[in-house]
GROMACS .gro file of C-alpha atoms in nm:
model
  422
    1UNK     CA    1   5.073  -3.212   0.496
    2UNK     CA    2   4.757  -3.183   0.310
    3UNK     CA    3   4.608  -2.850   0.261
    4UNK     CA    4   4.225  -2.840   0.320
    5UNK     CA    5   4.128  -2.497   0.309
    6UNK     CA    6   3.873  -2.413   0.096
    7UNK     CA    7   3.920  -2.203  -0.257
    8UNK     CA    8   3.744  -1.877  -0.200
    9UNK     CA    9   3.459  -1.828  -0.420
   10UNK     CA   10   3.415  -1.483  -0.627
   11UNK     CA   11   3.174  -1.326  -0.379
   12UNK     CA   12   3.415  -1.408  -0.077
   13UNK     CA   13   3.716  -1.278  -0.261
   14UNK     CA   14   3.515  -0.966  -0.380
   15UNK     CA   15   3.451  -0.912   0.029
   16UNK     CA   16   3.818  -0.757   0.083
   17UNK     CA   17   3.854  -0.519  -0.270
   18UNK     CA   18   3.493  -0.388  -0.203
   19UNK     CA   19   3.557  -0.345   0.205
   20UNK     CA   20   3.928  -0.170   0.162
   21UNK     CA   21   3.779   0.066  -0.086
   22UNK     CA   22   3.509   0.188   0.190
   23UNK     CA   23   3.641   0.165   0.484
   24UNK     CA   24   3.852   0.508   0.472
   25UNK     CA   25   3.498   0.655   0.391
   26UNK     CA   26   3.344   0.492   0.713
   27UNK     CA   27   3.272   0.624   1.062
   28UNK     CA   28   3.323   0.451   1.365
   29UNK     CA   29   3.559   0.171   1.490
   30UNK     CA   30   3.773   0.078   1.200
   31UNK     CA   31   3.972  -0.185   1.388
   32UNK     CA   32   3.628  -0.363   1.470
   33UNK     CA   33   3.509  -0.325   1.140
   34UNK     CA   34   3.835  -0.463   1.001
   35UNK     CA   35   3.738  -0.775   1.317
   36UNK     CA   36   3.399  -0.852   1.129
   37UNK     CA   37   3.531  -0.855   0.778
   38UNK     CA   38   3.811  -1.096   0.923
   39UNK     CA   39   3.584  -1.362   1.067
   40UNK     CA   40   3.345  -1.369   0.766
   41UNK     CA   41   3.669  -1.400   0.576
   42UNK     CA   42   3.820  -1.710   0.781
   43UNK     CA   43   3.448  -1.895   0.817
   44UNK     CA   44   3.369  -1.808   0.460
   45UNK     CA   45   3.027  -1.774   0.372
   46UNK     CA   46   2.819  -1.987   0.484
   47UNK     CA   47   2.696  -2.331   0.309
   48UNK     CA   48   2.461  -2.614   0.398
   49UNK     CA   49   2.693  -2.792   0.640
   50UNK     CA   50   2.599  -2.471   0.861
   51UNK     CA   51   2.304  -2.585   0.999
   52UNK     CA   52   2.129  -2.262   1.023
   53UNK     CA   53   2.194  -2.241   0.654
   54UNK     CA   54   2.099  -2.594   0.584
   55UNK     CA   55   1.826  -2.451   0.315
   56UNK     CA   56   2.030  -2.161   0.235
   57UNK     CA   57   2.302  -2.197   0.126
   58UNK     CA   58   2.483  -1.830   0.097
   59UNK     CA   59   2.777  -1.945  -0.064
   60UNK     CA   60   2.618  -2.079  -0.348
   61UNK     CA   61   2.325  -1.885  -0.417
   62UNK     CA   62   2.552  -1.531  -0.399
   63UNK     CA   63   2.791  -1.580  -0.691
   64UNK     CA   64   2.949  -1.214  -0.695
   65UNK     CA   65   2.878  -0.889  -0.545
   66UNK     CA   66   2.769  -0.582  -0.672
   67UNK     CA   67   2.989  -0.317  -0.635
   68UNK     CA   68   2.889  -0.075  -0.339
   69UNK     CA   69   2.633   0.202  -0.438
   70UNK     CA   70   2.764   0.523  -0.512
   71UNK     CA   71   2.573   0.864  -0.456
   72UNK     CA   72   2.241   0.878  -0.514
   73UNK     CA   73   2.060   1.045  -0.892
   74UNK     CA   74   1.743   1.147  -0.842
   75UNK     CA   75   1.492   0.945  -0.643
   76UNK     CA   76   1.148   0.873  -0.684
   77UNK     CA   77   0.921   0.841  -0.357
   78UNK     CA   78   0.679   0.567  -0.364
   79UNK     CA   79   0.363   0.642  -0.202
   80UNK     CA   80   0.373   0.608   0.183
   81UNK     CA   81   0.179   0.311   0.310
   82UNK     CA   82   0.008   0.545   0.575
   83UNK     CA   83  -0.066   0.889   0.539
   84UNK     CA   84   0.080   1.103   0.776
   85UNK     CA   85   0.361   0.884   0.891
   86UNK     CA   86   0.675   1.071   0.974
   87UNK     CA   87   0.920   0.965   0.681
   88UNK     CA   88   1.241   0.873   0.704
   89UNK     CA   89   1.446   0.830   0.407
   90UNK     CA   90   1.731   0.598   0.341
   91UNK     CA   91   1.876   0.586   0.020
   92UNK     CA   92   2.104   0.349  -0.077
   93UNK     CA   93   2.174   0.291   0.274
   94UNK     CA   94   2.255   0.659   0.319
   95UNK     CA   95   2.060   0.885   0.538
   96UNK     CA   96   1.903   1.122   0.325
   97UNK     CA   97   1.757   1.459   0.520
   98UNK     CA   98   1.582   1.639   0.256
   99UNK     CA   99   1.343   1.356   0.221
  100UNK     CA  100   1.294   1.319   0.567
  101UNK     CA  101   1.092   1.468   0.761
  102UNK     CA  102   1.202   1.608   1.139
  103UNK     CA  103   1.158   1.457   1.424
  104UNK     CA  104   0.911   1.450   1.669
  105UNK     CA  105   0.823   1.550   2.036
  106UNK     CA  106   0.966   1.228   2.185
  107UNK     CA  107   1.125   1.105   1.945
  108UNK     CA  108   1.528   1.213   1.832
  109UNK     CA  109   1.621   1.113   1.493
  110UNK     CA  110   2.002   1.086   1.425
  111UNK     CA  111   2.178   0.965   1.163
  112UNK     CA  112   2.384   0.675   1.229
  113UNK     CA  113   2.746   0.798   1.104
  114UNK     CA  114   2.683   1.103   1.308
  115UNK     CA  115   2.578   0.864   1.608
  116UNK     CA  116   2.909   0.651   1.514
  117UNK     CA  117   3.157   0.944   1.533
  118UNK     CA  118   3.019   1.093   1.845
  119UNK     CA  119   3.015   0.768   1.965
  120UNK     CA  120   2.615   0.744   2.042
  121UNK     CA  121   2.630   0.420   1.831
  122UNK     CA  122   2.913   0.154   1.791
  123UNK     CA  123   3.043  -0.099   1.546
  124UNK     CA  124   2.994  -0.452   1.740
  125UNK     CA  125   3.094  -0.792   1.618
  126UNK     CA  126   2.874  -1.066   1.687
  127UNK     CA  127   3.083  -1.411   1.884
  128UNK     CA  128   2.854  -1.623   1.630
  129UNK     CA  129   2.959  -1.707   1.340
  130UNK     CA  130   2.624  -1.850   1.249
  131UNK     CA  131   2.544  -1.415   1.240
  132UNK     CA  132   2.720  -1.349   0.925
  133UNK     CA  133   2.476  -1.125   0.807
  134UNK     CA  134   2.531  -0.919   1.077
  135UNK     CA  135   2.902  -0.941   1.066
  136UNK     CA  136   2.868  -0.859   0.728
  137UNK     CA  137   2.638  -0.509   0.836
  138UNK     CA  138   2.937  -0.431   1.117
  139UNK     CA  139   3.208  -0.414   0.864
  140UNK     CA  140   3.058  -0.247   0.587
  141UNK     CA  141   2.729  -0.043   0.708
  142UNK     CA  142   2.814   0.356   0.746
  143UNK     CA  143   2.494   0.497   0.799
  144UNK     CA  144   2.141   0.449   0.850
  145UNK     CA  145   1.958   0.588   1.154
  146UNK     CA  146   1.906   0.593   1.551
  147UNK     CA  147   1.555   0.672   1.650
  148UNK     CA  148   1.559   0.739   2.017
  149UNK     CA  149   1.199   0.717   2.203
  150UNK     CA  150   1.227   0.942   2.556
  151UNK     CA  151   1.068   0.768   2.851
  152UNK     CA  152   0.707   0.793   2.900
  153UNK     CA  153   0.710   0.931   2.572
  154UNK     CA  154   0.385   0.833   2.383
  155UNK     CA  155   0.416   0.862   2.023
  156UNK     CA  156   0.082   0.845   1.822
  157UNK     CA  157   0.190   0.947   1.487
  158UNK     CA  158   0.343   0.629   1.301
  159UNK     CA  159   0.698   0.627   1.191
  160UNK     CA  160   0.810   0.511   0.837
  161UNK     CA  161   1.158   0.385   0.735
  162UNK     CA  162   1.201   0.383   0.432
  163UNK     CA  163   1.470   0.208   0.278
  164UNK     CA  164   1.499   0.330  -0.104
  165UNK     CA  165   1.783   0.132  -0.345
  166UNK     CA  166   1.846   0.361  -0.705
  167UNK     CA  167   2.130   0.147  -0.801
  168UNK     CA  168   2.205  -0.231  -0.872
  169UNK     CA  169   2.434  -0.203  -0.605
  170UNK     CA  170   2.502  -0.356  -0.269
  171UNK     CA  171   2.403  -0.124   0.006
  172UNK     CA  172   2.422  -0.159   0.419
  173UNK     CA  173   2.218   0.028   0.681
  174UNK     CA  174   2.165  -0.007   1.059
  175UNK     CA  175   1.870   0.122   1.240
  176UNK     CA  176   1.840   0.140   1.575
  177UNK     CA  177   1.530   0.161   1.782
  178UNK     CA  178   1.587   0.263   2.142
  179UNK     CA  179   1.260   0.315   2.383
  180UNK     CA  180   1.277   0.407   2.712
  181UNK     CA  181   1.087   0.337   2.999
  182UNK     CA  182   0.703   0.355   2.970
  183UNK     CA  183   0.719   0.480   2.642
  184UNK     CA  184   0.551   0.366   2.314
  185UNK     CA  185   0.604   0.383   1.937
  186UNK     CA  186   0.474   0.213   1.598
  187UNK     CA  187   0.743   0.180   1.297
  188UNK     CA  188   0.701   0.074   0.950
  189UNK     CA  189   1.024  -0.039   0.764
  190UNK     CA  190   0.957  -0.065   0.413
  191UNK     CA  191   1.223  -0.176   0.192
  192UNK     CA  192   1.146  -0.109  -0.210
  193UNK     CA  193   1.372  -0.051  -0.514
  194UNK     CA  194   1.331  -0.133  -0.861
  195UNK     CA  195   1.698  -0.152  -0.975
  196UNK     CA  196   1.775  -0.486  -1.112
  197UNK     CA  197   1.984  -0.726  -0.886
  198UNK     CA  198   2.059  -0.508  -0.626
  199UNK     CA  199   2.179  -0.649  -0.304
  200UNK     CA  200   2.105  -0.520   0.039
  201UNK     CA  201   2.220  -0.576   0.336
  202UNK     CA  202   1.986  -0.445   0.647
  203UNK     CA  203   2.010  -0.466   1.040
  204UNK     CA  204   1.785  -0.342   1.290
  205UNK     CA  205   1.838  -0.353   1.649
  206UNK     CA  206   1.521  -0.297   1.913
  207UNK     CA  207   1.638  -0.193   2.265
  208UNK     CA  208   1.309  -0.177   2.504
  209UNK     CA  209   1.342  -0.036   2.840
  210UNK     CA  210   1.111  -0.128   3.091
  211UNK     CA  211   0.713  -0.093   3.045
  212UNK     CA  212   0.808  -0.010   2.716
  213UNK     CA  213   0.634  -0.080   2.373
  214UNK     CA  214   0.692  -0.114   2.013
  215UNK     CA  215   0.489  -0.252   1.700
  216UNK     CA  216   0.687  -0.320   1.376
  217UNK     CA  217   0.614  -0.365   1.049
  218UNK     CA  218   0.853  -0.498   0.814
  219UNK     CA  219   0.754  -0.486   0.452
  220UNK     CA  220   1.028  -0.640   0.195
  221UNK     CA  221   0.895  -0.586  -0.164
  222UNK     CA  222   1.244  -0.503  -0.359
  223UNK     CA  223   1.222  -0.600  -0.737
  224UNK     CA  224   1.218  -0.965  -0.835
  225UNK     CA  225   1.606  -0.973  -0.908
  226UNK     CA  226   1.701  -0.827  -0.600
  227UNK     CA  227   1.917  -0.994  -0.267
  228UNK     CA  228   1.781  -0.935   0.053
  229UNK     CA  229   1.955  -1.006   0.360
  230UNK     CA  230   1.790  -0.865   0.687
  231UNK     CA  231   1.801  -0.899   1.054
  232UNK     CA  232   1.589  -0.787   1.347
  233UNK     CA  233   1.762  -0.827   1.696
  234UNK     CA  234   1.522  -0.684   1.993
  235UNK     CA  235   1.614  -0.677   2.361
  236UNK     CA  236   1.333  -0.662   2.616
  237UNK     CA  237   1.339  -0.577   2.987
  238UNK     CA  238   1.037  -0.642   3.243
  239UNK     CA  239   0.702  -0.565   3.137
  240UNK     CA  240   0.763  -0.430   2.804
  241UNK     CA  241   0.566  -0.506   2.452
  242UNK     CA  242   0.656  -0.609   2.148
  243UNK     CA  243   0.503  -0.651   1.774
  244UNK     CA  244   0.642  -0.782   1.488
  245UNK     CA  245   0.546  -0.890   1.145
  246UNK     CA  246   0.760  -0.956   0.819
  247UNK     CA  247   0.586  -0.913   0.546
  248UNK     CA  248   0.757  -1.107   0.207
  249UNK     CA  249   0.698  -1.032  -0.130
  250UNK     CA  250   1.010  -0.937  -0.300
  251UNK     CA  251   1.326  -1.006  -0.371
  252UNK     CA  252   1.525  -1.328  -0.572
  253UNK     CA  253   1.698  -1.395  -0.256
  254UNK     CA  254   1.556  -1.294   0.095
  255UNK     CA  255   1.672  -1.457   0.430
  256UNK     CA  256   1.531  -1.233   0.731
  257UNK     CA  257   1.668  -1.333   1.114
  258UNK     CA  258   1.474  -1.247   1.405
  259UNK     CA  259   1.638  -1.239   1.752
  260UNK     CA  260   1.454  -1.193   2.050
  261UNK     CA  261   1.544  -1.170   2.408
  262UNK     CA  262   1.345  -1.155   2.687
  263UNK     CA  263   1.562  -0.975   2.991
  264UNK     CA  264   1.324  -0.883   3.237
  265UNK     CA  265   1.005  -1.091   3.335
  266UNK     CA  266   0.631  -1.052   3.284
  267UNK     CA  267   0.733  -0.941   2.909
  268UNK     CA  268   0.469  -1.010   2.574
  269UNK     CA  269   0.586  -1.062   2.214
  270UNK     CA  270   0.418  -1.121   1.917
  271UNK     CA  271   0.589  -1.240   1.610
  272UNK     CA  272   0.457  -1.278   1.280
  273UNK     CA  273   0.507  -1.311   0.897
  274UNK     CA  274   0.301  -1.312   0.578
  275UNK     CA  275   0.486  -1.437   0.271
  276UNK     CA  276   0.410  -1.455  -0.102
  277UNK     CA  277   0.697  -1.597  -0.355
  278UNK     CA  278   0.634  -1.655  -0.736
  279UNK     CA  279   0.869  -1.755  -0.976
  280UNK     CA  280   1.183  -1.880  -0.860
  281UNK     CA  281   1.187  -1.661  -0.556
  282UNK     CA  282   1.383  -1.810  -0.272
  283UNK     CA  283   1.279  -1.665   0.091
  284UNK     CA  284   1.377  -1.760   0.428
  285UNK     CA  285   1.240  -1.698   0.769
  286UNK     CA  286   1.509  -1.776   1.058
  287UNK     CA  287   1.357  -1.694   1.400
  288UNK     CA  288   1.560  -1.752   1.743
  289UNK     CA  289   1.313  -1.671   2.043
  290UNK     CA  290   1.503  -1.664   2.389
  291UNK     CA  291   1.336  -1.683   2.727
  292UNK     CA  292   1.620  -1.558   2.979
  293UNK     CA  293   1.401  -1.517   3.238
  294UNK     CA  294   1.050  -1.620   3.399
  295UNK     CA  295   0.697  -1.483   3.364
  296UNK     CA  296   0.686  -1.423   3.005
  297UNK     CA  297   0.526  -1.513   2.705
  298UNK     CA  298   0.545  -1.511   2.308
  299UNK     CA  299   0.336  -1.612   1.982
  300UNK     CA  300   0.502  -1.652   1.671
  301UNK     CA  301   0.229  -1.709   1.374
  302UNK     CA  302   0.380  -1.749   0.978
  303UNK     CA  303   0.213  -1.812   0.710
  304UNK     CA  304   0.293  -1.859   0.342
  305UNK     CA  305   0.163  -1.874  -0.015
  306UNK     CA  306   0.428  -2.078  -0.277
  307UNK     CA  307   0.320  -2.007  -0.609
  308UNK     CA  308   0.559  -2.136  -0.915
  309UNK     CA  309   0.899  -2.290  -0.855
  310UNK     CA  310   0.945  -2.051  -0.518
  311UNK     CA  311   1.103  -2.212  -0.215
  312UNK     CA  312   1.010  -2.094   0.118
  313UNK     CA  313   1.187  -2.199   0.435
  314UNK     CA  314   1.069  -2.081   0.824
  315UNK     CA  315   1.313  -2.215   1.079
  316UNK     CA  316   1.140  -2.116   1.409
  317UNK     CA  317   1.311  -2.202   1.756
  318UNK     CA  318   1.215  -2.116   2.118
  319UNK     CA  319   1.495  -2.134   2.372
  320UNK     CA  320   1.378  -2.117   2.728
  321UNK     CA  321   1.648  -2.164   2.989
  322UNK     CA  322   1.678  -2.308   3.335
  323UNK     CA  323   1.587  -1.977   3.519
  324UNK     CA  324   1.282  -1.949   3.274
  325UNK     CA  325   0.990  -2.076   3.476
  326UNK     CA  326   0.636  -1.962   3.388
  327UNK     CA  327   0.717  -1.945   2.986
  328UNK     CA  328   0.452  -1.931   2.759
  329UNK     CA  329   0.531  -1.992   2.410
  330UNK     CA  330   0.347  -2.132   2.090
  331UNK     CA  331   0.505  -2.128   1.770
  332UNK     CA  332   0.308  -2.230   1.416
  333UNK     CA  333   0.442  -2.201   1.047
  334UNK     CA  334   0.167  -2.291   0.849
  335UNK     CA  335   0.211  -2.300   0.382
  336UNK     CA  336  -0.014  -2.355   0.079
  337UNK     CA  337   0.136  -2.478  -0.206
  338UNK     CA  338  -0.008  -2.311  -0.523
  339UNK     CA  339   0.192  -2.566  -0.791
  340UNK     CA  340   0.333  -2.883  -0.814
  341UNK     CA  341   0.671  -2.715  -0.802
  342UNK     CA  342   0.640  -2.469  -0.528
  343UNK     CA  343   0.814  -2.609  -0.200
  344UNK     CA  344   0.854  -2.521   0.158
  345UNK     CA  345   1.042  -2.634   0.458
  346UNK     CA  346   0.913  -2.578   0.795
  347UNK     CA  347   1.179  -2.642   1.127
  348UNK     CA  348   0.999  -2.541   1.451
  349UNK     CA  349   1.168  -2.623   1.763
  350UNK     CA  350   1.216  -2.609   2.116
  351UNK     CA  351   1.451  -2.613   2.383
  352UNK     CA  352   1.370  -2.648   2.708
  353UNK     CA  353   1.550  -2.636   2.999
  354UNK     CA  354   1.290  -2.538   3.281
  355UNK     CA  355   1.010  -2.786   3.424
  356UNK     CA  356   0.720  -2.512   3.479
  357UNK     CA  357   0.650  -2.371   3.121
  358UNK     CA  358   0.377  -2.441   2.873
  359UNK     CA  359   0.512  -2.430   2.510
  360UNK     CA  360   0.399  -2.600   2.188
  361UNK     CA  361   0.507  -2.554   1.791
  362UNK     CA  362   0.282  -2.677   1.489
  363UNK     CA  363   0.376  -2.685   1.121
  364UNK     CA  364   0.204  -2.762   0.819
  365UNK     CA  365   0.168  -2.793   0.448
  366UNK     CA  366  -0.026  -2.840   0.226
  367UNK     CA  367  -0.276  -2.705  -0.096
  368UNK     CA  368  -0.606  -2.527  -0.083
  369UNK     CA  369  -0.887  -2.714   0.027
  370UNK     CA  370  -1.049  -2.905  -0.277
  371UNK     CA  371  -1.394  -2.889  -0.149
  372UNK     CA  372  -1.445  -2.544  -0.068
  373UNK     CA  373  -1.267  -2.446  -0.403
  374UNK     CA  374  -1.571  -2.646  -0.596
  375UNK     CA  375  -1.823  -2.507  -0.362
  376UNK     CA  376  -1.665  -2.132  -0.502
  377UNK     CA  377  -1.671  -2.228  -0.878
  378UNK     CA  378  -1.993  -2.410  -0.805
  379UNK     CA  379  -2.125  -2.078  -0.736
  380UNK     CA  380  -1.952  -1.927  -1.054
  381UNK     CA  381  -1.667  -1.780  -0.890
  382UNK     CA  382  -1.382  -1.798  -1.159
  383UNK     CA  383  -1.071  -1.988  -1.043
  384UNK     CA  384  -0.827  -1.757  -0.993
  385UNK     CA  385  -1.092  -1.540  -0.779
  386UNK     CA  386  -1.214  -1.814  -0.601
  387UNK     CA  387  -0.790  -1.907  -0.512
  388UNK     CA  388  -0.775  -1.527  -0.408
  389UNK     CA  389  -1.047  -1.598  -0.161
  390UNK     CA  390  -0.939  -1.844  -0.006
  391UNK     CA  391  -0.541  -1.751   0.005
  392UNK     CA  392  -0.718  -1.409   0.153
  393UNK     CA  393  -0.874  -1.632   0.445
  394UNK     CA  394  -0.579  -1.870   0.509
  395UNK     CA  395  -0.353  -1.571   0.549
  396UNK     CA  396  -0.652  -1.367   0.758
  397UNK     CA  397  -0.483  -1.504   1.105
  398UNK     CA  398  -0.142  -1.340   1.034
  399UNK     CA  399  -0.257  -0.993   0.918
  400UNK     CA  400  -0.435  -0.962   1.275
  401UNK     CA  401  -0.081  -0.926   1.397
  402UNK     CA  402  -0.063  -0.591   1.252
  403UNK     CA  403  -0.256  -0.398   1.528
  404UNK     CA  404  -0.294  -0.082   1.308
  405UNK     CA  405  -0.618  -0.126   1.090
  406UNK     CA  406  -0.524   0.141   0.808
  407UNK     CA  407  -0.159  -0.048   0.781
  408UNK     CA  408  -0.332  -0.397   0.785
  409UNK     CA  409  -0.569  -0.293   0.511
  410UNK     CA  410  -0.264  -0.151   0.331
  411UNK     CA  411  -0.074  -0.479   0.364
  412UNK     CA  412  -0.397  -0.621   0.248
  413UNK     CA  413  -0.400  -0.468  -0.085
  414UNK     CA  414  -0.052  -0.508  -0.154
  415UNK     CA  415  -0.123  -0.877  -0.115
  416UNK     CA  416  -0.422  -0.867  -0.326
  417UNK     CA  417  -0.239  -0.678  -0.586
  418UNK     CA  418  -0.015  -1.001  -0.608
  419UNK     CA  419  -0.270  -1.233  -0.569
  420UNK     CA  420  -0.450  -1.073  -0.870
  421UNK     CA  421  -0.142  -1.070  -1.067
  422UNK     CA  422  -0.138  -1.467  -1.078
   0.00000   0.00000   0.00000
C-alpha cells in the first residue's frame, strides 16, 4: 500500500526537539501538554487546504523555529501608552515582578506557573484542530499571568500588559482575565520587541461573570521581522460588556483569532481592529462571533490601510444558533489600498440558524477617493499630507471603539507616526 503521509517540514520537526527540551522546566499538566504537542504533530501545521488558513498558510510561511528564549539580559521599558497604568511585565513570555507593579484593590495578580502548580489555572487542549495556535500555547506556554477582578469590584486605574521580547527567540504566554459579577476593568496588551525575527506565540482568555465588563486594547507593534501568532477567546454570561480592538502595525507575520461567546442573554460586544502593513507585511484578522443564546447583540468594525506589497486578510463570521432569537449582529471589514501591489481579502459571513434576528456583514475595497485628494492638493496640501488626512478620516470610525480618550489619542499618534513615515 501506498504511503501518503506527508514529509514533515523543518518547523514541524523542530516542534518535538524544542518541546522535550522544555517541558521538564514546565508547570502544570505534562500529560496534556504532551496531548497538544501530539495533535499539532499528527495534523501538521496547517496549509491552505485548511480553510481557516486558506490565506495563511502556516506551513509555508514558518520555515523553522527559533529556538525558545532563554533568560532575560537587561530590558529596556518602552514608554507606557498611559500614564499611570498599573504595569505588568512579561518578558520573553516570563513573568517578570520587579518590573511590575502590585496589584490593586480588586484586582489579584498571579503569575501563571504559580496559578498552574497550585492548580488555579490549567493546561487545556482545544477539540479543534483548526486552533493550532492555541494548541501550540497549551504545550509550550509556562507562564504569563492571571488577573482576577473580585465581584462588584470597580477598577478605575487602567491595566497594562506588557509583553516585552529581548531575544530572537520564540516565546509563549497565557493571560487570563477573570471578572466577576458586576465588576469592571480596562486592559491594554501591548506587545513590542525589537529583536530581529522573533516569534511569539500569545493567548488570552476573557472569562466575564454576570453584569460584568471589560474594554481591551490590543496593540501588536513587534519589529518588522518578527512572527506573531495571537488569540483572544472571551466567554460572556447575561448582561455583561465587552470591548475589543486589535490594533496592527507590526510584525512580518501576524494572524490574531478572536473567539467570542455569548452564554447568558441581554449581553453587548464590540469588536474592532485598526491595521497598517508596509512592506511585505502579511497580517491576518480571523474572528468567530457565537450567539449561544437570545437577547444579545455585537458590532464588529475593521478597517485597514495596505501600503507596499502587504497582504491583509479579515475573515469575520457570526454564528447564531437555533436557541438565538433576538440577535443583533453587524459585521463590516472595510481596506484602502495605498499601491498597486498592496492586497487584501475580506470573508464576512453568517450563519444563521434562528428566524427572529437582525444581522448584516459589509466588505469593501478599494483606494482613496480621487476627488477629495485633488480638492487637498488643490489647496496646497502636499501629497503625502493630504494621504495622511484622509487615511486619518477613513480609519476615524474604528478608533471610536477605544472608549478611553487618552488611549485613543495614543493609538492615534502611533498611527500617525507610521503614516508620516511613508
Amino acid at each position: 500500500m501506498t504511503n501518503l503521509s506527508r514529509a514533515r517540514s523543518e518547523a514541524e520537526t523542530q516542534l518535538r526537539s524544542l518541546f522535550d527540551a522544555a517541558l521538564p522546566h514546565l508547570a502544570g499538566d505534562a500529560a496534556a501538554r504532551e496531548a497538544a504537542l501530539s495533535a499539532v504533530e499528527a495534523a501538521g501545521l496547517p496549509t491552505r487546504r485548511v480553510e481557516a488558513f486558506k490565506y495563511t498558510d502556516l506551513r509555508a510561511l514558518i520555515r523553522s523555529l527559533a529556538p525558545l528564549a532563554g533568560a532575560a539580559g537587561t530590558v529596556a521599558l518602552p514608554d507606557p501608552l498611559l500614564e499611570g497604568a498599573c504595569r505588568i511585565v512579561l518578558v520573553d513570555g516570563a513573568y517578570h515582578a520587579g518590573l511590575s507593579s502590585p496589584g490593586l484593590a480588586g484586582l489579584t495578580v498571579t503569575p501563571l506557573a504559580e496559578a498552574l502548580r497550585s492548580g488555579d489555572a490549567a493546561v487545556s487542549v482545544p477539540e479543534d484542530g483548526a486552533r493550532v495556535i492555541e494548541r501550540l500555547n497549551a504545550a509550550f506556554a509556562g507562564d504569563g499571568v492571571v488577573l482576577a477582578v473580585e465581584a462588584g469590584a470597580v477598577i478605575e486605574t487602567p491595566v497594562e500588559v506588557l509583553h516585552i521580547a529581548t531575544q530572537a527567540a520564540s516565546s509563549f504566554a497565557r493571560v487570563e482575565l477573570r471578572v466577576g459579577a458586576g465588576a469592571s476593568v480596562e486592559v491594554v496588551e501591548r506587545f513590542v520587541g525589537e529583536a530581529g525575527a522573533l516569534q511569539r506565540n500569545a493567548v488570552t482568555r476573557v472569562a466575564l461573570d454576570a453584569g460584568a465588563s471589560a474594554e481591551i486594547l490590543r496593540v501588536q507593534d513587534e519589529n518588522q521581522g518578527a512572527t506573531h501568532l495571537g488569540v483572544v477567546d472571551a466567554q460572556m454570561e447575561a448582561e455583561a460588556r465587552f470591548g475589543l480592538v486589535h490594533v496592527a502595525l507590526g510584525g512580518a507575520l501576524s494572524r490574531v483569532e478572536t473567539r467570542l461567546r455569548f452564554c447568558g442573554e441581554n449581553g453587548e460586544a464590540k469588536l474592532g481592529g485598526l491595521t497598517y502593513l508596509t512592506g511585505r507585511q502579511h497580517g491576518d484578522h480571523t474572528l468567530v462571533v457565537e450567539h449561544a443564546v437570545a437577547n444579545c447583540n455585537s458590532r464588529e468594525l475593521f478597517k485597514s490601510a495596505i501600503d507596499g506589497r502587504a497582504k491583509s486578510i479579515f475573515q469575520g463570521k457570526i454564528i447564531v444558533s437555533q436557541d438565538a432569537q433576538k440577535t443583533d449582529g453587524q459585521m463590516g471589514a472595510h481596506a484602502v489600498l495605498l499601491s498597486e501591489d498592496a492586497e487584501a481579502v475580506s470573508k464576512p459571513e453568517l450563519e444563521i440558524f434562528a428566524d427572529d434576528v437582525v444581522c448584516a456583514h459589509g466588505a469593501t475595497v478599494g483606494a482613496l477617493d480621487d476627488d477629495l485628494l485633488f480638492y487637498l492638493l488643490a489647496r496646497g496640501i502636499p501629497r503625502k499630507e493630504a494621504e495622511r488626512l484622509l487615511l486619518m478620516a477613513f480609519l476615524a470610525e474604528a478608533f471610536e471603539l477605544i472608549e478611553n480618550e487618552a488611549l485613543r489619542e495614543a493609538v492615534g499618534h502611533l498611527i500617525e507616526e507610521r503614516l508620516s513615515a511613508r
